[in-house]
CSV table of C-alpha atoms and ligand atoms in Angstrom, one decimal:
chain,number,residue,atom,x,y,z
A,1,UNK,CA,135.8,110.3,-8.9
A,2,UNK,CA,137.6,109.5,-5.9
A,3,UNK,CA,139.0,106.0,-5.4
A,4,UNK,CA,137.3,103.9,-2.4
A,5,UNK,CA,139.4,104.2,0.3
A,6,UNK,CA,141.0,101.2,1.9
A,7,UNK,CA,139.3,102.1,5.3
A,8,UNK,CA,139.9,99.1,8.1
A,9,UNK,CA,136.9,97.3,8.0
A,10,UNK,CA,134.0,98.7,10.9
A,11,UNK,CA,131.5,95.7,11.9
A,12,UNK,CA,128.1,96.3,13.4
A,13,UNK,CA,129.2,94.5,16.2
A,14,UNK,CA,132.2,93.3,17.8
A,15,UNK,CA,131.9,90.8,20.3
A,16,UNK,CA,135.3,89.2,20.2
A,17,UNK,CA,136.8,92.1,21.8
A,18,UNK,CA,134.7,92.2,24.6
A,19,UNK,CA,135.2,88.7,25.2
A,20,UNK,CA,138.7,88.2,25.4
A,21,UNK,CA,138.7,90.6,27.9
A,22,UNK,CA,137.0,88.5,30.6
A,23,UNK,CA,137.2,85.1,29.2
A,24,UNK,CA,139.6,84.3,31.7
A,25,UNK,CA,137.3,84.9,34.4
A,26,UNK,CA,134.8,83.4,32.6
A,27,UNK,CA,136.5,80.1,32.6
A,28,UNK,CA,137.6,79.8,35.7
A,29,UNK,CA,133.9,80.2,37.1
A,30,UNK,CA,132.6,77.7,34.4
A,31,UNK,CA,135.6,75.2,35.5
A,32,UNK,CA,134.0,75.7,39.1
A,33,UNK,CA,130.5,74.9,37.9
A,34,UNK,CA,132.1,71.8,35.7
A,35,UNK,CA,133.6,70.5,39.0
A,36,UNK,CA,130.8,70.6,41.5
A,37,UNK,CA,128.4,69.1,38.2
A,38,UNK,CA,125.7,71.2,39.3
A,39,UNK,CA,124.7,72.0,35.8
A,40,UNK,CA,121.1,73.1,35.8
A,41,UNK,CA,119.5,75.4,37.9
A,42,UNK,CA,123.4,75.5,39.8
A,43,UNK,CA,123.9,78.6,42.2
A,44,UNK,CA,125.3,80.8,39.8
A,45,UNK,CA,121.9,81.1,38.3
A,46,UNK,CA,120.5,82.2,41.5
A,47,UNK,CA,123.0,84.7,42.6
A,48,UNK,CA,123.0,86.2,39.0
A,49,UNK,CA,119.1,86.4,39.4
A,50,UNK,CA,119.9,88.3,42.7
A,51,UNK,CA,122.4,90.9,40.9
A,52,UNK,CA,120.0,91.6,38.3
A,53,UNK,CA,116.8,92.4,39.8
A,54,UNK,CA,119.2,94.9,41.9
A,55,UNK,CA,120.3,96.2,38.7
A,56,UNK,CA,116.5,97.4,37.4
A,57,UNK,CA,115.9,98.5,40.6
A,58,UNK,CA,113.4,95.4,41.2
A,59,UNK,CA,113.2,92.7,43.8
A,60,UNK,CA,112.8,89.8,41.5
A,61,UNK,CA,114.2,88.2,38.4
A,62,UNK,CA,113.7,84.6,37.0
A,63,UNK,CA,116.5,83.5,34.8
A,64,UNK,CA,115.0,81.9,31.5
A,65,UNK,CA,116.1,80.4,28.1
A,66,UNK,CA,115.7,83.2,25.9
A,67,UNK,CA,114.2,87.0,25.4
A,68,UNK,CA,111.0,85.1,23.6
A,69,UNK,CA,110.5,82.8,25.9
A,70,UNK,CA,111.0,85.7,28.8
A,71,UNK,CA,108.0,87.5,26.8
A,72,UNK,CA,105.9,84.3,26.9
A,73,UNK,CA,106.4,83.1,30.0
A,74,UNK,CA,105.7,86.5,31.3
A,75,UNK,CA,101.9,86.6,29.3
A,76,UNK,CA,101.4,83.3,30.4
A,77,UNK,CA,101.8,84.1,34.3
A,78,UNK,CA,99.4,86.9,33.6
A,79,UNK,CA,97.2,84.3,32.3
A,80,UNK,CA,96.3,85.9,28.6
A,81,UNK,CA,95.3,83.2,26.3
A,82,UNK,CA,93.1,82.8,23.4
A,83,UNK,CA,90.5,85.4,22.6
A,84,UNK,CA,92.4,88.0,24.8
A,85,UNK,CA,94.1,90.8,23.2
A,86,UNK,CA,97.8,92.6,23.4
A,87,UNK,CA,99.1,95.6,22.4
A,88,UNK,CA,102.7,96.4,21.2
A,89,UNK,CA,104.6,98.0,18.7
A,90,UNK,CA,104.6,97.5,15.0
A,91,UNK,CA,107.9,98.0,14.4
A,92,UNK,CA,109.6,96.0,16.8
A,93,UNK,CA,111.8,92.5,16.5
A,94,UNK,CA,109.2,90.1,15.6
A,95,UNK,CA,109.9,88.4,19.2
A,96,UNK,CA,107.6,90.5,20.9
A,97,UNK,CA,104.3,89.8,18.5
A,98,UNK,CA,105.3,85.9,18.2
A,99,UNK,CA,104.9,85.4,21.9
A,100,UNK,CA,101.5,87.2,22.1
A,101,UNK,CA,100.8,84.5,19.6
A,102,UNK,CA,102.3,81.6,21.2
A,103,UNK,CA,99.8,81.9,23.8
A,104,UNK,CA,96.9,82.2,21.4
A,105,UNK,CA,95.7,85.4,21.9
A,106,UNK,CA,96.1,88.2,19.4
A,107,UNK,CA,98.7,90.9,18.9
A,108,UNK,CA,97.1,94.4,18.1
A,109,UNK,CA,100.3,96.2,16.2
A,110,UNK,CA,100.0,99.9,16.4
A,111,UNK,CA,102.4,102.7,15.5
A,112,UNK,CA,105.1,104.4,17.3
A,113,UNK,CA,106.3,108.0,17.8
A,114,UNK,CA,108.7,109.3,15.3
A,115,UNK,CA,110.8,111.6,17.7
A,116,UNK,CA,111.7,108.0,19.9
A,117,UNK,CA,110.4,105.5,17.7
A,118,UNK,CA,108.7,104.1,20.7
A,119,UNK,CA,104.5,103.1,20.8
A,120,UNK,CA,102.7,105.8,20.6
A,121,UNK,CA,100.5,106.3,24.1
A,122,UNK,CA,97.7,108.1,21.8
A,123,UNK,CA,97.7,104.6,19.6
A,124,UNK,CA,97.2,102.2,22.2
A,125,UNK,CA,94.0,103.9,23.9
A,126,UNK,CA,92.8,104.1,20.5
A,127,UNK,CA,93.1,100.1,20.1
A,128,UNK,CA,91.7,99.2,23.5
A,129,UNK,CA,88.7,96.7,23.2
A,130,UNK,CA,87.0,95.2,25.6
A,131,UNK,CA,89.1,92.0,24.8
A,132,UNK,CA,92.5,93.8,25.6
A,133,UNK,CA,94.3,92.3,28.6
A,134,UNK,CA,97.4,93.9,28.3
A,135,UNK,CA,99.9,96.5,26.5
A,136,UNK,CA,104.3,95.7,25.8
A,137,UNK,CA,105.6,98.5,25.4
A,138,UNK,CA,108.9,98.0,23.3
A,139,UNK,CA,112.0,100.1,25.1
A,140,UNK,CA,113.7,100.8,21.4
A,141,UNK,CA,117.1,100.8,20.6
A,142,UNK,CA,117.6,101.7,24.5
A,143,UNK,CA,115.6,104.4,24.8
A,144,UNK,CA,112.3,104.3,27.4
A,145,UNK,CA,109.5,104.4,25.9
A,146,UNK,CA,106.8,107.1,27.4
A,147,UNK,CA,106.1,104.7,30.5
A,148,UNK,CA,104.4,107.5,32.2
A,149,UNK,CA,101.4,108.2,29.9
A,150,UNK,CA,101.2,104.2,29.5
A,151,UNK,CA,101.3,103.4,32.8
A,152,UNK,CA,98.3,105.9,33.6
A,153,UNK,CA,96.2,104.9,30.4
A,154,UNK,CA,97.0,100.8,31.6
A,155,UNK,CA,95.6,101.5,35.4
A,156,UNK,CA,93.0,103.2,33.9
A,157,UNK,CA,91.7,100.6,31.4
A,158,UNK,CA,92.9,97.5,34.2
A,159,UNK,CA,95.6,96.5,31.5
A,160,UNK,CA,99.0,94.5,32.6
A,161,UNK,CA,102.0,96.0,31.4
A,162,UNK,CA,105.0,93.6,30.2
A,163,UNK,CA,108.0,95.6,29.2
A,164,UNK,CA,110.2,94.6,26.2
A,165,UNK,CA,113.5,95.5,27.8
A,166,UNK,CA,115.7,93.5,25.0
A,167,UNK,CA,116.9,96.0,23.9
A,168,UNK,CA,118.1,98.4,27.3
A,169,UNK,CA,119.2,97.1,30.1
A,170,UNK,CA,120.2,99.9,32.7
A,171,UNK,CA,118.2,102.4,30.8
A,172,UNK,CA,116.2,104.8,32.8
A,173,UNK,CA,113.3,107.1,32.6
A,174,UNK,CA,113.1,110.1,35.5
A,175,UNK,CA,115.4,108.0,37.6
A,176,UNK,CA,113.4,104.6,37.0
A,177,UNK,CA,115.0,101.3,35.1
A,178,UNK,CA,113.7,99.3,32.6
A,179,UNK,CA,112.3,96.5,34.3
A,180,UNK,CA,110.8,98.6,37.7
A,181,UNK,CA,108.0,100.3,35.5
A,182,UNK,CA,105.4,97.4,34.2
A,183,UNK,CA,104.1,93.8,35.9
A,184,UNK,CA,106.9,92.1,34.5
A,185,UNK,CA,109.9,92.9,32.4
A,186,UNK,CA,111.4,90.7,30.0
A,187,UNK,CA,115.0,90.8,28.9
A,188,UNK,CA,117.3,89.1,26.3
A,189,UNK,CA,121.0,88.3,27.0
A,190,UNK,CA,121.1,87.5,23.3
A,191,UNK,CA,125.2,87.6,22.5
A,192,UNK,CA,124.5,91.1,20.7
A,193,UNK,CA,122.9,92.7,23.3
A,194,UNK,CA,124.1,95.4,25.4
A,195,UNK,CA,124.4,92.5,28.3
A,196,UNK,CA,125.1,89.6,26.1
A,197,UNK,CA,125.9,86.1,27.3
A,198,UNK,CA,127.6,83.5,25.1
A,199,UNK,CA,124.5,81.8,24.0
A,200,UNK,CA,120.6,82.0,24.2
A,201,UNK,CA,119.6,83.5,27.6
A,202,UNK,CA,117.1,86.3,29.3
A,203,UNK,CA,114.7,86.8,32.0
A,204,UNK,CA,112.0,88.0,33.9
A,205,UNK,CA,111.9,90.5,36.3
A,206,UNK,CA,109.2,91.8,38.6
A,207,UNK,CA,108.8,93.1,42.4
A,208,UNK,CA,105.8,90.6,42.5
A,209,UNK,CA,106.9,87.8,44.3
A,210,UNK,CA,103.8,85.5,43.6
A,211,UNK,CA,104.4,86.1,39.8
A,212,UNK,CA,107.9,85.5,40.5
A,213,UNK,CA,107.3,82.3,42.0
A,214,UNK,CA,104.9,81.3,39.1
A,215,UNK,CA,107.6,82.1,36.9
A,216,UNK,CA,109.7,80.2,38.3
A,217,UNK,CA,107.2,76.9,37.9
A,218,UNK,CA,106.7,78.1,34.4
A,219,UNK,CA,110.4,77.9,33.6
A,220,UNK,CA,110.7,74.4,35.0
A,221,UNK,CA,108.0,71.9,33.7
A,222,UNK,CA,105.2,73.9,36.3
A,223,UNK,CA,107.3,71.9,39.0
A,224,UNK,CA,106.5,72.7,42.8
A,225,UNK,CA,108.9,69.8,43.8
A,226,UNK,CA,110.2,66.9,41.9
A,227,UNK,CA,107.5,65.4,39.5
A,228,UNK,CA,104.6,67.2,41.2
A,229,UNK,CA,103.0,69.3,38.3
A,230,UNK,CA,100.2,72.2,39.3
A,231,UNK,CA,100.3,73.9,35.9
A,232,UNK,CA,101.1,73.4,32.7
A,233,UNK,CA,104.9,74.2,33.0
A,234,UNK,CA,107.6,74.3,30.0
A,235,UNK,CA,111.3,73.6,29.9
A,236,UNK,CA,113.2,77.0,29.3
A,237,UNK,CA,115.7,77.3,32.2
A,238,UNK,CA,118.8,79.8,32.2
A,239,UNK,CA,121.6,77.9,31.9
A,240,UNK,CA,124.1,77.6,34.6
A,241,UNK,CA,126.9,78.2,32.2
A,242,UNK,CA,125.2,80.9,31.0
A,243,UNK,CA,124.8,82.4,34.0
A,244,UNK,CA,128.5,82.7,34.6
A,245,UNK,CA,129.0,84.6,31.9
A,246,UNK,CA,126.4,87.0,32.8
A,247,UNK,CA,127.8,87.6,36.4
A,248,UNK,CA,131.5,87.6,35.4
A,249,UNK,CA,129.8,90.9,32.7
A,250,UNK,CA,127.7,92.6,35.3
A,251,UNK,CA,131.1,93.6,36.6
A,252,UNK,CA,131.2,95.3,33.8
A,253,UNK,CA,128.0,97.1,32.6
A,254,UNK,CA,127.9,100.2,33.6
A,255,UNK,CA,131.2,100.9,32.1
A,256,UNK,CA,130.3,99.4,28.7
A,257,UNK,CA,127.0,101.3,28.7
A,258,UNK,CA,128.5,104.6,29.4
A,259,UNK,CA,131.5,103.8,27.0
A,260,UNK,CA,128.5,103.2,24.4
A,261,UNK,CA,127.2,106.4,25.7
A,262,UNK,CA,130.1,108.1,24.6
A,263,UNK,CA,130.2,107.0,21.3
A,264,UNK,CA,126.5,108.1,20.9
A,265,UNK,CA,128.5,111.5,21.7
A,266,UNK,CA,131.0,111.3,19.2
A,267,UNK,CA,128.9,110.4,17.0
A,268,UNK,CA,126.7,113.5,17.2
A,269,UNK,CA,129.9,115.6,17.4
A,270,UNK,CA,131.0,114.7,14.0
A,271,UNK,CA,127.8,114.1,12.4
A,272,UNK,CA,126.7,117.4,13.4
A,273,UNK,CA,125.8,119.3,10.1
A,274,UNK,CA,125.5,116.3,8.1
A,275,UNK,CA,121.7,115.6,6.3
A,276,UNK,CA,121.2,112.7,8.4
A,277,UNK,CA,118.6,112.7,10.9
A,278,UNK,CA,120.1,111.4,14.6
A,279,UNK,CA,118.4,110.2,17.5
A,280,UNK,CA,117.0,112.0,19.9
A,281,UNK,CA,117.7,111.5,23.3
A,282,UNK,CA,114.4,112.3,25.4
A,283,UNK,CA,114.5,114.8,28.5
A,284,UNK,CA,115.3,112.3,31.8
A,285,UNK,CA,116.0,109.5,29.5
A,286,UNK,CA,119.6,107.7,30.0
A,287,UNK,CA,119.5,105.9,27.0
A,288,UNK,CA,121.4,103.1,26.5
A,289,UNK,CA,122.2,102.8,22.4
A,290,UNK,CA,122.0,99.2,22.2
A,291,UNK,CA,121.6,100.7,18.6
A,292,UNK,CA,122.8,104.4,17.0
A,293,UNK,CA,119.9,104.6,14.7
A,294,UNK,CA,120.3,107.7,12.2
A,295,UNK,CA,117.5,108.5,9.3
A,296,UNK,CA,118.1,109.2,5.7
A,297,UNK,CA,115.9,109.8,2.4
A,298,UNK,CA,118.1,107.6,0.0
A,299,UNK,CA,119.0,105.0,3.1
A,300,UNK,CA,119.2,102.2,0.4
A,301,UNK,CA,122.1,103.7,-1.5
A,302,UNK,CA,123.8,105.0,1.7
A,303,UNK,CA,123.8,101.8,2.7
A,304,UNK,CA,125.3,100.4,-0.1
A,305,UNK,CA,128.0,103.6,-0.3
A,306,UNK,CA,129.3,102.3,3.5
A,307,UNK,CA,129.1,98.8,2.7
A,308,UNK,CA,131.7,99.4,0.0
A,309,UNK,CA,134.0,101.5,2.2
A,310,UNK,CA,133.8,98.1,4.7
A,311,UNK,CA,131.7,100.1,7.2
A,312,UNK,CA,129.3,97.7,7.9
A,313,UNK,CA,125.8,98.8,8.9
A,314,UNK,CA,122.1,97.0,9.8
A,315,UNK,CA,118.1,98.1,9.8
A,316,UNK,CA,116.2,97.4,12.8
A,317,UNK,CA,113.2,96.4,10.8
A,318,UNK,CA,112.7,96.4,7.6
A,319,UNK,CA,109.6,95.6,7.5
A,320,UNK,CA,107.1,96.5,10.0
A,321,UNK,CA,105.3,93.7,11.8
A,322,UNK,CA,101.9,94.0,10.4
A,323,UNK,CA,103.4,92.5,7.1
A,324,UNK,CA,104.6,89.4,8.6
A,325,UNK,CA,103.1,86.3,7.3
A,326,UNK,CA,102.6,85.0,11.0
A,327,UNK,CA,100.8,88.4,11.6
A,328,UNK,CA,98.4,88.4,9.0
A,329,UNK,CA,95.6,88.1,11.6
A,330,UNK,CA,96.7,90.5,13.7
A,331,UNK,CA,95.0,94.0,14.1
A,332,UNK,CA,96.3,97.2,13.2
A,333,UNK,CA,94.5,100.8,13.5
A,334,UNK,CA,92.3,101.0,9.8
A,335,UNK,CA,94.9,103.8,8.7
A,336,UNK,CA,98.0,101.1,9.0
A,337,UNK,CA,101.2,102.3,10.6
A,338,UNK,CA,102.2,105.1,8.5
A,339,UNK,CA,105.0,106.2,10.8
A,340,UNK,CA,106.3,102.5,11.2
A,341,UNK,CA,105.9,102.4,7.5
A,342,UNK,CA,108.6,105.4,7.1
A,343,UNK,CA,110.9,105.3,9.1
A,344,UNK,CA,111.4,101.4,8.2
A,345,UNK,CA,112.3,102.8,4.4
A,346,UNK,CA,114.7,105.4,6.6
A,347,UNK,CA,116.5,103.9,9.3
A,348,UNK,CA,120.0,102.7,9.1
A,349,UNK,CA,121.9,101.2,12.3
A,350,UNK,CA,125.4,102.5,12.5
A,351,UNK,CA,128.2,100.6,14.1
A,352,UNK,CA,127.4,100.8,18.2
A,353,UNK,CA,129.7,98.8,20.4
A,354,UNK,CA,131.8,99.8,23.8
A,355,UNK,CA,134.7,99.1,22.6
A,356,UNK,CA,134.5,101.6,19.4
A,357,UNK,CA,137.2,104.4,19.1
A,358,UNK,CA,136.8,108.2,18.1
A,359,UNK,CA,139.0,107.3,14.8
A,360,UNK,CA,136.7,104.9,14.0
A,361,UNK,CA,133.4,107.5,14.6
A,362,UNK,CA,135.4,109.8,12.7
A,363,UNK,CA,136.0,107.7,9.4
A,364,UNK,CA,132.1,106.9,9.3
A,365,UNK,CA,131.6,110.6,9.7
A,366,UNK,CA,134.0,111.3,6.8
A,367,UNK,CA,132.5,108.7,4.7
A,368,UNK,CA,128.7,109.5,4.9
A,369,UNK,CA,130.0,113.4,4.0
A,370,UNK,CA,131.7,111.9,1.0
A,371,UNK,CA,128.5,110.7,0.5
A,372,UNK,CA,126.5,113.7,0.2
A,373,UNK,CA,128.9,114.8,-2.1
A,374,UNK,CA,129.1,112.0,-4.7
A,375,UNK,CA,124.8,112.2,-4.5
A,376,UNK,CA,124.9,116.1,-5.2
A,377,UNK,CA,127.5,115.3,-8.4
A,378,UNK,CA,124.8,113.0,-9.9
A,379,UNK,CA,122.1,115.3,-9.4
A,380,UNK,CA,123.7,118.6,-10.4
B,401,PLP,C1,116.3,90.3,20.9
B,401,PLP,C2,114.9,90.7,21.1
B,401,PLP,C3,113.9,89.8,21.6
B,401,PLP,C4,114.1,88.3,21.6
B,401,PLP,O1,115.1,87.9,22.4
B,401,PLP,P1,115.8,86.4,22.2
B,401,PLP,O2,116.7,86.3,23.3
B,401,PLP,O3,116.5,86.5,20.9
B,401,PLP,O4,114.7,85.4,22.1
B,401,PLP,C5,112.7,90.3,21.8
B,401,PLP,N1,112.4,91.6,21.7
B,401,PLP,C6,113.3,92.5,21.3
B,401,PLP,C7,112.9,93.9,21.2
B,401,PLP,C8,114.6,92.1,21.0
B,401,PLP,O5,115.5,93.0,20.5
């Protein structure tokens, strides 16, 4: 029996990195907005608003609280409420389904694909009722999901389409962004994501401008000026400070997505051969590997194998959505989500982050062969 090795720990994440790199510049715009007090709604949040819907490729983006409240907001100005119906993805953060509830209508959880793990197209014309008002599909890990087929199969049924771009910013589909494909597109700058601020934060984007401009009322009490109220409006802002972080980074997104990129390439370099499954990376895709998701039968006890050897690793989900207290009402195809139901016993997140080094790739590689060699000992 070989020794564990003392391997330098490998996190999930590593934010800390990336953040010393431009805190400088971070502070020096956050002293600016400290000086001119212009805390809430200051310019910062506009101009970053400006950067971004250039970014996806859109002409509009409302900065907002969160990635949840970017989902609700975003049903809400497409006025779905109770008795309506929305489709998404069983096996997607839970953010996605709890906003379809917020606004009291229900989510219909179907199942994905397994070659993307993206909602299948076939799945959601098979839940379509006469009650469903719209479909969010779920861009995975920072891969597209087939936005061709469900943009045909929503104009054909008068469905909205709200993307779930949480989880890839800049990624692409035959030359189109997240966030230029559906009605609206919803994004998280959650710290973890692949544009992360230093806080809660996200958005809204659409080429609409009259949704825009609702969302904008939505985001600020349903305020056309100062204490006049036309709709039932909520308090979930981007914060100015926020926003500074997020322009200082859009300097430096593409870099850190291809640099993530490249890992996904070393990755399948030294992996190559080994009994994991790895992602696929769909024809005219750019995916964006907010996550490096890789599939293995005994994923519990290769967990557990890394976790000792201080490479430290995650499951985006566990469990699939349908089996969420909070979803219990929700609708699922009779057969269940068998593919959702797999891969969630499977899937195993490997450490993704720009800033990662070959060495590092390499010593995960080494240790998941060691792996398969300690389980073919105790099965011999
Ligand atoms: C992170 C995430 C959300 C929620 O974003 P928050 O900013 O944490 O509210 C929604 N959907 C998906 C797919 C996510 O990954």
């Amino acid at each position: 029996m070989s020794a564990v090795q003392p391997t330098l720990a490998i996190p999930l994440v590593d934010l800390a990195t990336q953040s010393a790199r431009i805190k400088e510049e971070v502070l020096a715009r956050v002293g600016r907005v400290i000086d001119k007090a212009n805390y809430i709604l200051g310019d910062e949040v506009a101009e970053f608003e400006d950067e971004f819907a250039r970014y996806c490729g859109s002409s509009h983006c409302v900065g907002v609280a969160n990635g949840t409240e970017a989902i609700h907001l975003a049903l809400r100005a497409l006025e779905i409420g109770p008795g309506d119906e929305v489709i998404t993805a069983a096996n997607s953060f839970a953010a996605t389904a709890l906003a379809i509830a917020y606004c009291g209508a229900t989510p219909v959880l179907v199942d994905v694909c397994e070659d993307d793990f993206n909602i299948d197209p076939t799945m959601i014309e098979q839940a379509i009722t006469p009650r469903t008002r719209a479909v969010i599909p779920v861009h995975l890990y920072g891969q597209p999901a087939r936005m061709a087929e469900i943009m045909e199969i929503a104009k054909r049924h008068g469905l909205k389409v709200i993307e779930d771009s949480a989880q890839s910013h800049g990624g692409e589909l035959n030359g189109t962004r997240c966030g230029a494909f559906g009605d609206i597109a919803c994004f998280s700058f959650y710290p973890g994501k692949n544009l992360g601020a230093f806080g809660d934060a996200g958005a809204c984007v659409t080429a609409d401008a009259k949704l825009a401009e609702k969302l904008r009322l939505l985001r600020n009490y349903g305020q056309i000026v100062k204490n006049r109220h036309d709709l039932l409006g909520f308090n979930c802002r981007l914060d100015t400070v926020q926003a500074c972080v997020l322009l200082t980074k859009m300097q430096y997104i593409e870099e850190w997505t291809e640099q993530r990129r490249q890992v996904a390439q070393w990755y399948r370099e030294e992996l190559d051969g080994s009994q994991l499954r790895l992602p696929i990376e769909k024809p005219l895709a750019r995916h964006v590997y907010h996550l490096f998701v890789v599939r293995h039968p005994e994923r519990d006890r290769l967990m557990k194998f890394l976790a000792e050897r201080q490479i430290c690793c995650g499951i985006h989900y566990p469990n699939p959505l349908p089996t969420a207290q909070p979803f219990a009402s929700a609708r699922t195809h009779p057969t269940g989500v068998p593919v959702c139901t797999q891969l969630s016993n499977e899937i195993l997140s490997l450490p993704m982050y720009p800033e990662m080094r070959r060495e590092q790739v390499a010593a995960i590689a080494a240790a998941i062969g060691e792996f398969a060699i300690h389980e073919s000992a105790d099965y011999a």
